Amino acid sequence: MDHRFADRRAVLAAAGGMLLLGGPMGDRAWAAPVFADHPFALGVAAGDPWPDGFVIWTRLAPRPLEPHGGMPALAVVVRWEVAEDPRFARIVRSGEALARPELAHSVHVEVSGLRPQRPYWYRFRIPGGEVSSAGTARTAPGAAETPARLRLASAGCQHFQAGHYTAWRHLSLESDLDAIFHYGDYIYEGGALAQPPTIEDAAGRPLDRRHIGGETYSLDDYRLRYAQYKTDPDLQAAHAAAAFITSFDDHEVDNNWASDFDQDGTPPAVFHLRRAAALQAWYEHMPVRRAQFPVGGGVRMFRRLDYGRMLRMHVLDTRTYRSDQLCERPGQANCRGEDGPQATMLGPVQEAWLGEGLKSGARWNLIAQQVFVMPANRRFADGRFQPGGGDTWNGYPAARRRLVQAISAANLRNVVVATGDAHIHAVGVVPLRDDEPDGPAAATEFLATSISSGGDGAPETEGTRAMLAGSPNIRLVNAQRGYQLFDVAADEWRTDVKVVDTIQRPGGALTTLARFAVSPERPGLDRR
Ligand code: FE
Ligand code: CA
């Protein structure tokens, strides 16, 4: 993407924002709506906190699994309220928004005019009718402030067919969350599994969590997939508990996609149509700002969030602008023969944007993204060596060197990377040099395991042992389900690695597997 195109996209995105807000509200709206069922069945969400507000989201879908969520092709006026207290006695902001059929009757309100660093509660209502459940979110600290502490969570990879969202339920009960970073794989695109894993309900009977329908291609397919996922009460509880800062990885579109390419050799112009449908559905279901309104078949997902002077969060898009993966097997479609200086993970525009953004002077820099940055090689007990996966930064060594250079050029010792995708917990460091994995570090990396993808898993597997043996830069690997908690203070970053013992039966127990501390003066890990 060149700069001219970037500018044009920004103008179109701004125009899209005006269209969302402008126009006489009631003119084309359903006058006295009557719904087949409760219209707020998919819950509520908040996202992308700034010091003066955040986004609040809902989608009207009285019959979530029916065509169009059970909604007629009519716009509906939705009232929204933001209060300083959970009982809504002190409502400080309110207004009306239009739930439009073009956007699957989703509603995104960018609430502003709020006070920094304090909790608010929000809800939606149909004028004269139904009321949604309430959610809560915290505004960010003011630009000049250094809060005593921040608490963030990192989670993602929530394959619906793999088990209960027990980890989301536990995360929804964590206290004092400032925000939850979702590293992606919010949905999975595949069809219903022919042989799903064994999942039980509370009475011990088999529970059917198979996907509805086949692989997702059309906008309606993706909308239905999001609706099915969002019917889950544990996921709804997590959204209601804190603002999400959402990104996307591959499965929101298709496994291992890269820019305009899938892995099947589909012509780019054809794949582009699928990607456009998928990313429109992503926008419709995520609590993101107007800057993320889909334009020209894409979404500008990379963005920054500042938490006063304490933390700058750089949310990266490692899918839209990357070069193709390196060829890993004979006959693989759409791949790159060898790495070279032209190969990119972020694309030139995002790469320059990140380099500039790292110069802020924030106490901590959090690079919030999707795939392994640090070397993650495996050495198996039989001596077999398997280099790190080609869909991660391990397959883009030139791009990784430029990332490390950008950190060095800004003279930063305070960079933490949050990662997902691998369906394991992996805690380690990004070395300054690829060929010195146990040498000096450029950044500390916390890769959070999946919420459900992969099923129950195990603390230790052949794969986790091989990764520890093959990667001297990695300190902990675990193949259970869970999430990570980041407690950020001026003099110390603390990460709690959380695991649940089962997701294939309900009621799995949560434990803290390990606790690591990081100093803002030096990348590296101190196990507590
Ligand atoms: Fe995943
Ligand atoms: Ca992934």
XYZ file of C-alpha atoms and ligand atoms in Angstrom:
530
model
C 0.000 0.000 0.000
C 1.591 3.320 -0.991
C 1.000 6.584 0.845
C -1.394 7.971 -1.748
C -3.592 4.921 -1.363
C -3.306 5.154 2.439
C -4.538 8.756 2.291
C -7.422 7.836 0.047
C -8.375 5.038 2.408
C -8.320 7.457 5.331
C -10.668 9.843 3.494
C -13.046 7.017 2.624
C -12.937 5.727 6.183
C -13.785 9.211 7.485
C -16.665 9.423 4.998
C -17.859 6.008 6.161
C -17.808 7.323 9.706
C -19.980 10.282 8.738
C -22.449 7.985 7.023
C -22.683 5.933 10.192
C -23.620 8.993 12.201
C -25.314 11.296 9.712
C -28.752 11.301 8.162
C -32.135 11.778 9.744
C -32.410 8.995 12.287
C -36.033 7.965 12.092
C -36.718 8.403 8.379
C -36.072 4.914 7.109
C -36.275 3.148 10.474
C -38.760 0.516 11.595
C -41.370 2.616 13.447
C -42.544 0.302 16.258
C -40.281 -2.759 16.124
C -41.536 -6.058 17.468
C -38.942 -8.850 17.672
C -39.364 -12.612 17.479
C -37.221 -12.886 20.636
C -34.954 -10.802 22.866
C -33.041 -8.667 20.324
C -29.810 -8.422 22.395
C -29.105 -12.179 22.379
C -25.451 -11.651 21.358
C -24.671 -9.492 24.379
C -22.709 -6.253 24.458
C -19.060 -5.255 24.200
C -16.738 -2.308 24.675
C -13.381 -1.666 23.081
C -10.354 0.530 22.400
C -10.298 2.738 25.516
C -9.002 6.288 25.195
C -8.766 8.777 28.086
C -12.138 10.307 27.106
C -14.130 7.203 26.176
C -14.366 3.885 24.370
C -16.468 2.108 21.768
C -19.653 0.352 22.817
C -21.084 -2.374 20.608
C -24.096 -4.579 20.195
C -25.880 -6.368 17.364
C -29.618 -6.921 17.125
C -30.165 -10.642 16.490
C -33.330 -12.028 18.136
C -32.771 -15.413 16.402
C -28.974 -15.455 16.055
C -28.758 -18.685 14.046
C -31.505 -17.811 11.548
C -30.920 -15.816 8.349
C -30.099 -12.172 9.167
C -30.197 -13.033 12.865
C -33.973 -13.115 12.678
C -34.150 -9.442 11.687
C -36.203 -7.925 8.855
C -34.435 -5.745 6.260
C -35.200 -2.568 8.189
C -33.077 -0.149 10.175
C -33.818 0.109 13.902
C -33.216 3.013 16.290
C -31.246 1.874 19.349
C -30.784 4.015 22.450
C -27.532 3.798 24.404
C -26.651 4.893 27.930
C -23.338 5.241 29.773
C -23.391 5.599 33.561
C -20.930 6.113 36.399
C -22.542 3.356 38.453
C -23.706 -0.208 37.768
C -27.331 0.655 38.654
C -27.425 3.446 36.034
C -28.472 6.028 38.640
C -25.944 8.531 37.236
C -26.172 8.383 33.427
C -23.520 10.747 32.033
C -23.833 10.112 28.281
C -26.686 8.806 26.133
C -27.898 8.985 22.572
C -29.364 7.120 19.640
C -27.743 5.064 16.923
C -29.144 3.288 13.892
C -28.756 -0.485 13.595
C -28.584 -0.904 9.824
C -29.207 -4.038 7.759
C -26.077 -3.191 5.698
C -23.997 -3.883 8.834
C -25.968 -6.893 10.151
C -27.817 -4.571 12.573
C -24.632 -3.988 14.524
C -24.201 -0.768 16.493
C -20.843 0.922 17.150
C -20.877 4.082 19.278
C -17.650 5.989 19.939
C -18.468 7.361 23.363
C -16.491 10.495 24.267
C -16.561 13.176 26.960
C -15.863 10.713 29.780
C -13.317 11.166 32.565
C -9.966 9.364 32.403
C -9.052 6.161 34.218
C -12.318 5.228 35.833
C -14.960 2.550 35.303
C -18.231 3.134 33.475
C -21.244 0.941 32.781
C -23.178 0.885 29.500
C -26.297 -0.675 27.993
C -28.611 -0.436 25.003
C -32.391 -0.295 24.686
C -35.065 -0.275 22.017
C -37.056 2.944 22.678
C -40.169 1.812 24.542
C -38.972 -1.803 24.478
C -36.278 -4.307 25.384
C -33.099 -3.490 27.347
C -29.718 -5.208 26.877
C -27.571 -6.603 29.644
C -24.985 -4.131 30.964
C -21.256 -4.129 30.381
C -18.428 -2.261 32.084
C -15.220 -0.689 30.754
C -12.472 1.597 32.063
C -11.240 4.706 30.291
C -7.473 5.050 29.813
C -5.387 7.422 31.977
C -4.850 10.964 30.705
C -1.881 11.564 28.398
C 0.314 13.155 31.102
C -0.547 10.679 33.856
C 1.463 7.750 35.190
C -1.031 5.405 36.842
C 0.180 3.321 39.800
C -0.610 0.148 37.883
C -2.411 -1.257 34.868
C -3.871 -4.696 34.444
C -4.224 -6.199 30.978
C -5.064 -9.698 29.816
C -3.984 -11.483 26.653
C -6.136 -14.218 25.094
C -7.482 -15.639 21.832
C -7.825 -18.783 19.664
C -11.355 -19.765 20.677
C -12.264 -22.715 18.482
C -15.939 -23.261 19.313
C -15.899 -26.969 18.451
C -12.931 -27.677 20.755
C -14.634 -27.152 24.103
C -16.160 -24.843 26.678
C -15.041 -21.229 27.028
C -14.170 -21.893 30.683
C -11.058 -19.715 30.389
C -13.220 -16.758 29.289
C -15.453 -17.310 32.333
C -12.445 -17.233 34.667
C -11.042 -14.183 32.901
C -14.394 -12.393 33.282
C -13.997 -12.793 37.052
C -10.507 -11.211 37.268
C -10.612 -7.933 39.170
C -9.507 -4.475 37.987
C -9.004 -5.271 34.309
C -8.084 -2.237 32.219
C -8.492 -4.121 28.947
C -8.227 -7.525 27.266
C -6.011 -7.894 24.189
C -7.499 -10.420 21.744
C -4.692 -11.692 19.546
C -7.062 -13.243 16.991
C -8.683 -16.484 15.831
C -11.946 -15.166 17.269
C -13.703 -17.550 14.858
C -12.493 -20.511 12.802
C -13.537 -20.737 9.180
C -13.823 -24.515 8.781
C -17.068 -26.427 8.508
C -18.585 -28.748 11.089
C -16.110 -31.432 12.179
C -17.032 -34.954 11.078
C -15.498 -36.334 14.287
C -15.687 -33.620 16.939
C -13.879 -34.073 20.273
C -15.885 -35.369 23.200
C -17.489 -32.461 25.020
C -19.854 -32.917 27.952
C -22.543 -30.743 29.456
C -23.029 -30.245 33.215
C -24.987 -33.522 33.456
C -22.226 -35.488 31.720
C -24.149 -35.860 28.465
C -22.491 -35.257 25.073
C -22.717 -31.602 24.048
C -22.858 -30.635 20.378
C -20.684 -27.579 19.708
C -20.140 -28.305 16.030
C -20.026 -25.394 13.616
C -23.244 -24.688 11.773
C -22.681 -24.963 8.029
C -19.624 -25.606 5.897
C -16.478 -23.534 5.422
C -17.208 -19.801 5.439
C -16.951 -17.880 2.161
C -19.798 -15.360 1.932
C -20.610 -12.429 4.178
C -23.669 -14.320 5.454
C -21.481 -17.368 6.238
C -19.073 -15.276 8.344
C -21.939 -13.416 10.067
C -23.560 -16.699 11.075
C -20.211 -18.016 12.393
C -19.696 -14.922 14.578
C -23.304 -15.201 15.770
C -22.823 -18.841 16.761
C -19.638 -18.016 18.704
C -21.208 -14.981 20.349
C -24.154 -16.977 21.712
C -21.690 -18.445 24.240
C -22.451 -17.063 27.738
C -18.813 -17.285 28.920
C -17.604 -15.206 25.968
C -20.408 -12.715 26.581
C -19.353 -12.501 30.236
C -15.769 -11.680 29.239
C -16.947 -8.912 26.919
C -19.215 -7.506 29.621
C -16.338 -7.479 32.137
C -13.792 -5.266 30.324
C -12.978 -3.462 27.120
C -11.420 -5.624 24.396
C -8.599 -4.463 22.160
C -9.178 -6.792 19.250
C -6.952 -7.753 16.365
C -7.339 -10.571 13.871
C -5.140 -13.435 12.790
C -5.652 -15.975 10.011
C -8.818 -17.885 10.929
C -11.032 -14.792 10.820
C -10.512 -15.201 7.048
C -8.742 -18.458 6.103
C -5.915 -20.612 7.496
C -2.474 -18.986 6.973
C -3.648 -16.295 4.538
C -1.097 -13.679 3.542
C -2.117 -10.428 1.888
C -4.114 -11.389 -1.233
C -3.087 -15.038 -1.102
C -4.568 -18.167 0.419
C -2.728 -21.487 0.548
C -4.791 -23.162 -2.138
C -3.620 -21.130 -5.123
C -6.892 -19.218 -5.460
C -6.420 -16.252 -7.831
C -5.711 -13.142 -5.704
C -8.654 -11.201 -7.169
C -10.987 -14.031 -6.130
C -9.469 -14.458 -2.657
C -9.749 -10.677 -2.230
C -13.562 -10.965 -2.392
C -13.582 -13.586 0.373
C -11.246 -11.468 2.499
C -13.489 -8.428 2.019
C -16.535 -10.391 3.237
C -14.602 -11.807 6.198
C -13.191 -8.465 7.329
C -16.572 -6.723 6.975
C -18.021 -9.381 9.297
C -15.043 -8.859 11.661
C -15.802 -5.126 11.792
C -19.504 -5.780 12.340
C -18.839 -7.982 15.371
C -15.901 -6.225 17.063
C -16.008 -3.137 19.335
C -13.627 -1.114 17.165
C -13.496 2.534 16.137
C -14.507 4.174 12.841
C -10.844 4.118 11.823
C -11.334 0.357 11.412
C -14.370 0.712 9.117
C -13.768 -1.608 6.129
C -12.703 0.180 2.965
C -11.712 -1.265 -0.407
C -11.833 -4.864 0.751
C -9.594 -4.323 3.790
C -9.436 -2.928 7.309
C -6.739 -0.716 8.787
C -6.398 -2.803 11.912
C -2.942 -1.681 13.129
C -3.260 1.133 15.650
C -1.847 2.526 18.899
C -3.397 2.843 22.334
C -1.701 4.965 24.990
C -2.116 4.420 28.727
C -0.754 7.750 29.931
C 3.024 7.738 30.180
C 3.036 4.185 31.505
C 2.355 2.092 28.430
C 2.110 2.476 24.692
C 0.399 -0.417 22.973
C 1.208 -1.006 19.306
C -1.420 -3.349 17.859
C 0.014 -4.956 14.727
C -1.561 -6.504 11.641
C 0.740 -9.378 10.632
C -1.599 -10.693 7.884
C -2.734 -7.971 5.485
C 0.629 -6.710 4.239
C 2.951 -9.700 4.624
C 4.833 -11.472 1.869
C 3.855 -15.044 1.152
C 5.129 -17.797 3.446
C 8.339 -19.611 2.520
C 7.688 -22.820 0.594
C 7.611 -25.708 3.067
C 6.462 -28.643 0.965
C 6.601 -29.694 -2.668
C 3.646 -28.514 -4.707
C 2.618 -25.823 -2.184
C 0.635 -23.058 -3.869
C 1.364 -19.367 -3.323
C 4.736 -19.400 -1.567
C 8.144 -17.745 -1.667
C 11.252 -19.723 -2.636
C 13.693 -18.010 -0.279
C 13.897 -15.137 2.190
C 15.410 -11.838 1.077
C 15.535 -8.209 2.118
C 12.280 -7.536 0.241
C 10.328 -9.984 2.386
C 8.033 -8.257 4.856
C 5.711 -9.120 7.713
C 4.223 -5.652 8.287
C 4.587 -3.947 4.909
C 6.598 -0.715 4.510
C 3.871 1.675 5.739
C 3.161 -0.211 8.974
C 6.868 -0.849 9.534
C 7.651 2.890 9.322
C 4.641 3.675 11.518
C 5.913 1.257 14.192
C 9.446 2.695 14.045
C 8.084 6.203 14.637
C 5.703 5.047 17.376
C 8.476 3.382 19.363
C 10.034 6.807 20.028
C 7.304 8.015 22.429
C 9.171 7.889 25.731
C 6.521 5.637 27.310
C 7.685 3.655 30.337
C 6.707 0.404 28.568
C 6.127 -0.508 24.925
C 3.759 -3.411 24.323
C 3.862 -4.853 20.824
C 0.521 -6.669 20.679
C 0.409 -9.027 17.730
C -0.379 -12.529 16.534
C 2.494 -14.899 15.705
C 5.795 -16.041 17.333
C 8.424 -13.317 17.024
C 11.128 -15.178 18.978
C 12.982 -18.182 17.571
C 10.963 -21.307 18.348
C 12.869 -24.323 17.079
C 12.202 -27.877 18.163
C 14.765 -30.565 18.938
C 13.134 -33.938 19.486
C 14.439 -36.742 21.687
C 15.566 -38.679 18.582
C 17.772 -35.707 17.574
C 15.429 -34.494 14.815
C 15.573 -30.672 14.465
C 12.537 -28.712 13.274
C 12.973 -24.976 12.656
C 10.317 -22.484 13.812
C 7.081 -22.362 11.826
C 7.063 -20.566 8.484
C 3.764 -18.780 9.198
C 5.449 -16.937 12.132
C 8.232 -14.315 12.186
C 10.569 -17.347 12.062
C 9.685 -17.601 8.376
C 10.513 -13.909 7.840
C 14.042 -13.549 9.262
C 14.870 -10.357 7.320
C 11.689 -8.698 8.593
C 12.492 -9.853 12.137
C 15.971 -8.350 11.893
C 14.417 -5.018 10.861
C 12.035 -5.209 13.842
C 14.952 -5.830 16.218
C 16.844 -2.947 14.534
C 13.875 -0.609 15.069
C 13.910 -1.478 18.787
C 17.674 -0.938 18.967
C 17.497 2.291 16.936
C 15.023 3.708 19.474
C 17.375 2.564 22.262
C 14.567 0.681 23.966
C 15.024 -1.816 26.800
C 11.316 -1.809 27.713
C 9.663 -3.727 24.862
C 7.284 -6.570 25.676
C 5.704 -8.616 22.901
C 2.262 -10.228 23.354
C 1.588 -13.112 20.993
C -0.899 -15.916 20.327
C -1.590 -18.415 17.529
C 0.442 -21.390 18.777
C -2.122 -22.910 21.207
C 0.571 -23.161 23.893
C 1.947 -20.828 26.536
C 5.494 -19.844 25.549
C 7.565 -17.381 27.593
C 10.977 -16.224 26.411
C 13.021 -13.472 24.805
C 13.639 -12.172 21.304
C 17.450 -12.269 20.965
C 19.336 -9.398 19.376
C 20.928 -11.893 16.978
C 19.180 -14.896 15.429
C 22.358 -16.969 15.709
C 22.748 -16.175 19.428
C 19.435 -17.291 20.924
C 20.957 -17.325 24.428
C 22.766 -14.010 23.847
C 21.535 -10.503 24.722
C 17.822 -9.854 24.230
C 15.948 -7.156 22.310
C 12.546 -7.796 23.897
C 10.629 -10.098 26.211
C 7.852 -12.185 24.655
C 4.736 -13.626 26.293
C 2.818 -15.956 24.016
C -0.587 -16.752 25.519
C -2.186 -20.134 24.970
C -5.606 -20.650 23.422
C -8.947 -20.254 25.169
C -10.147 -23.551 23.655
C -8.354 -24.463 20.405
C -6.679 -27.842 20.725
C -8.979 -29.168 23.458
C -7.826 -30.016 26.992
C -4.143 -30.379 26.082
C -1.515 -31.324 28.681
C 1.097 -29.514 30.759
C 3.856 -31.330 28.913
C 3.926 -33.006 25.506
C 6.566 -34.255 23.106
C 6.212 -30.900 21.341
C 6.697 -28.756 24.473
C 9.775 -30.762 25.497
C 11.201 -30.420 21.968
C 10.666 -26.649 21.974
C 12.417 -26.214 25.323
C 15.291 -28.399 24.076
C 15.592 -26.577 20.744
C 15.092 -22.960 21.893
C 17.493 -21.726 24.602
C 15.700 -18.348 24.507
C 12.423 -19.935 25.720
C 11.902 -20.468 29.468
C 8.430 -21.987 29.717
C 6.186 -23.992 27.414
C 2.822 -25.469 28.378
C 0.121 -27.008 26.182
C -2.998 -26.433 28.329
C -5.767 -23.882 27.780
C -5.894 -20.506 29.526
C -4.732 -16.900 29.212
C -2.147 -14.480 30.619
C -2.496 -11.496 32.944
C -0.138 -8.516 32.746
C 0.251 -6.340 35.864
C 2.172 -3.288 34.747
C 3.859 -0.880 37.160
C 6.589 1.721 36.541
C 9.371 -0.454 37.953
C 8.118 -3.936 37.106
C 6.033 -5.869 34.585
C 4.519 -9.016 36.024
C 2.929 -11.770 33.947
C 0.765 -14.490 35.461
C 0.465 -17.584 33.280
C -3.019 -19.053 33.851
C -4.208 -22.543 32.944
C -7.520 -24.432 33.257
C -7.486 -28.178 33.864
C -10.312 -29.090 31.462
C -12.556 -27.478 28.862
C -14.114 -30.664 27.521
C -16.167 -30.867 30.710
C -17.726 -27.742 32.284
C -16.409 -26.219 35.497
C -12.661 -26.590 34.860
C -10.460 -25.151 37.627
C -8.061 -22.265 37.091
C -4.504 -22.188 38.454
C -1.534 -19.865 38.133
C 1.110 -21.999 36.490
C 3.935 -19.478 36.743
C 4.690 -15.841 37.451
C 7.408 -13.836 35.682
C 8.771 -10.364 36.350
C 10.428 -8.075 33.796
C 12.402 -4.889 34.458
C 11.906 -1.850 32.198
C 15.692 -1.427 32.225
C 16.512 -4.783 30.662
C 14.648 -7.341 28.525
C 14.613 -10.770 30.140
C 12.748 -12.859 32.653
C 12.837 -13.298 36.378
C 10.750 -16.291 37.502
C 8.888 -15.638 40.772
Fe -5.640 -20.458 16.567
Ca -3.692 -18.420 14.008
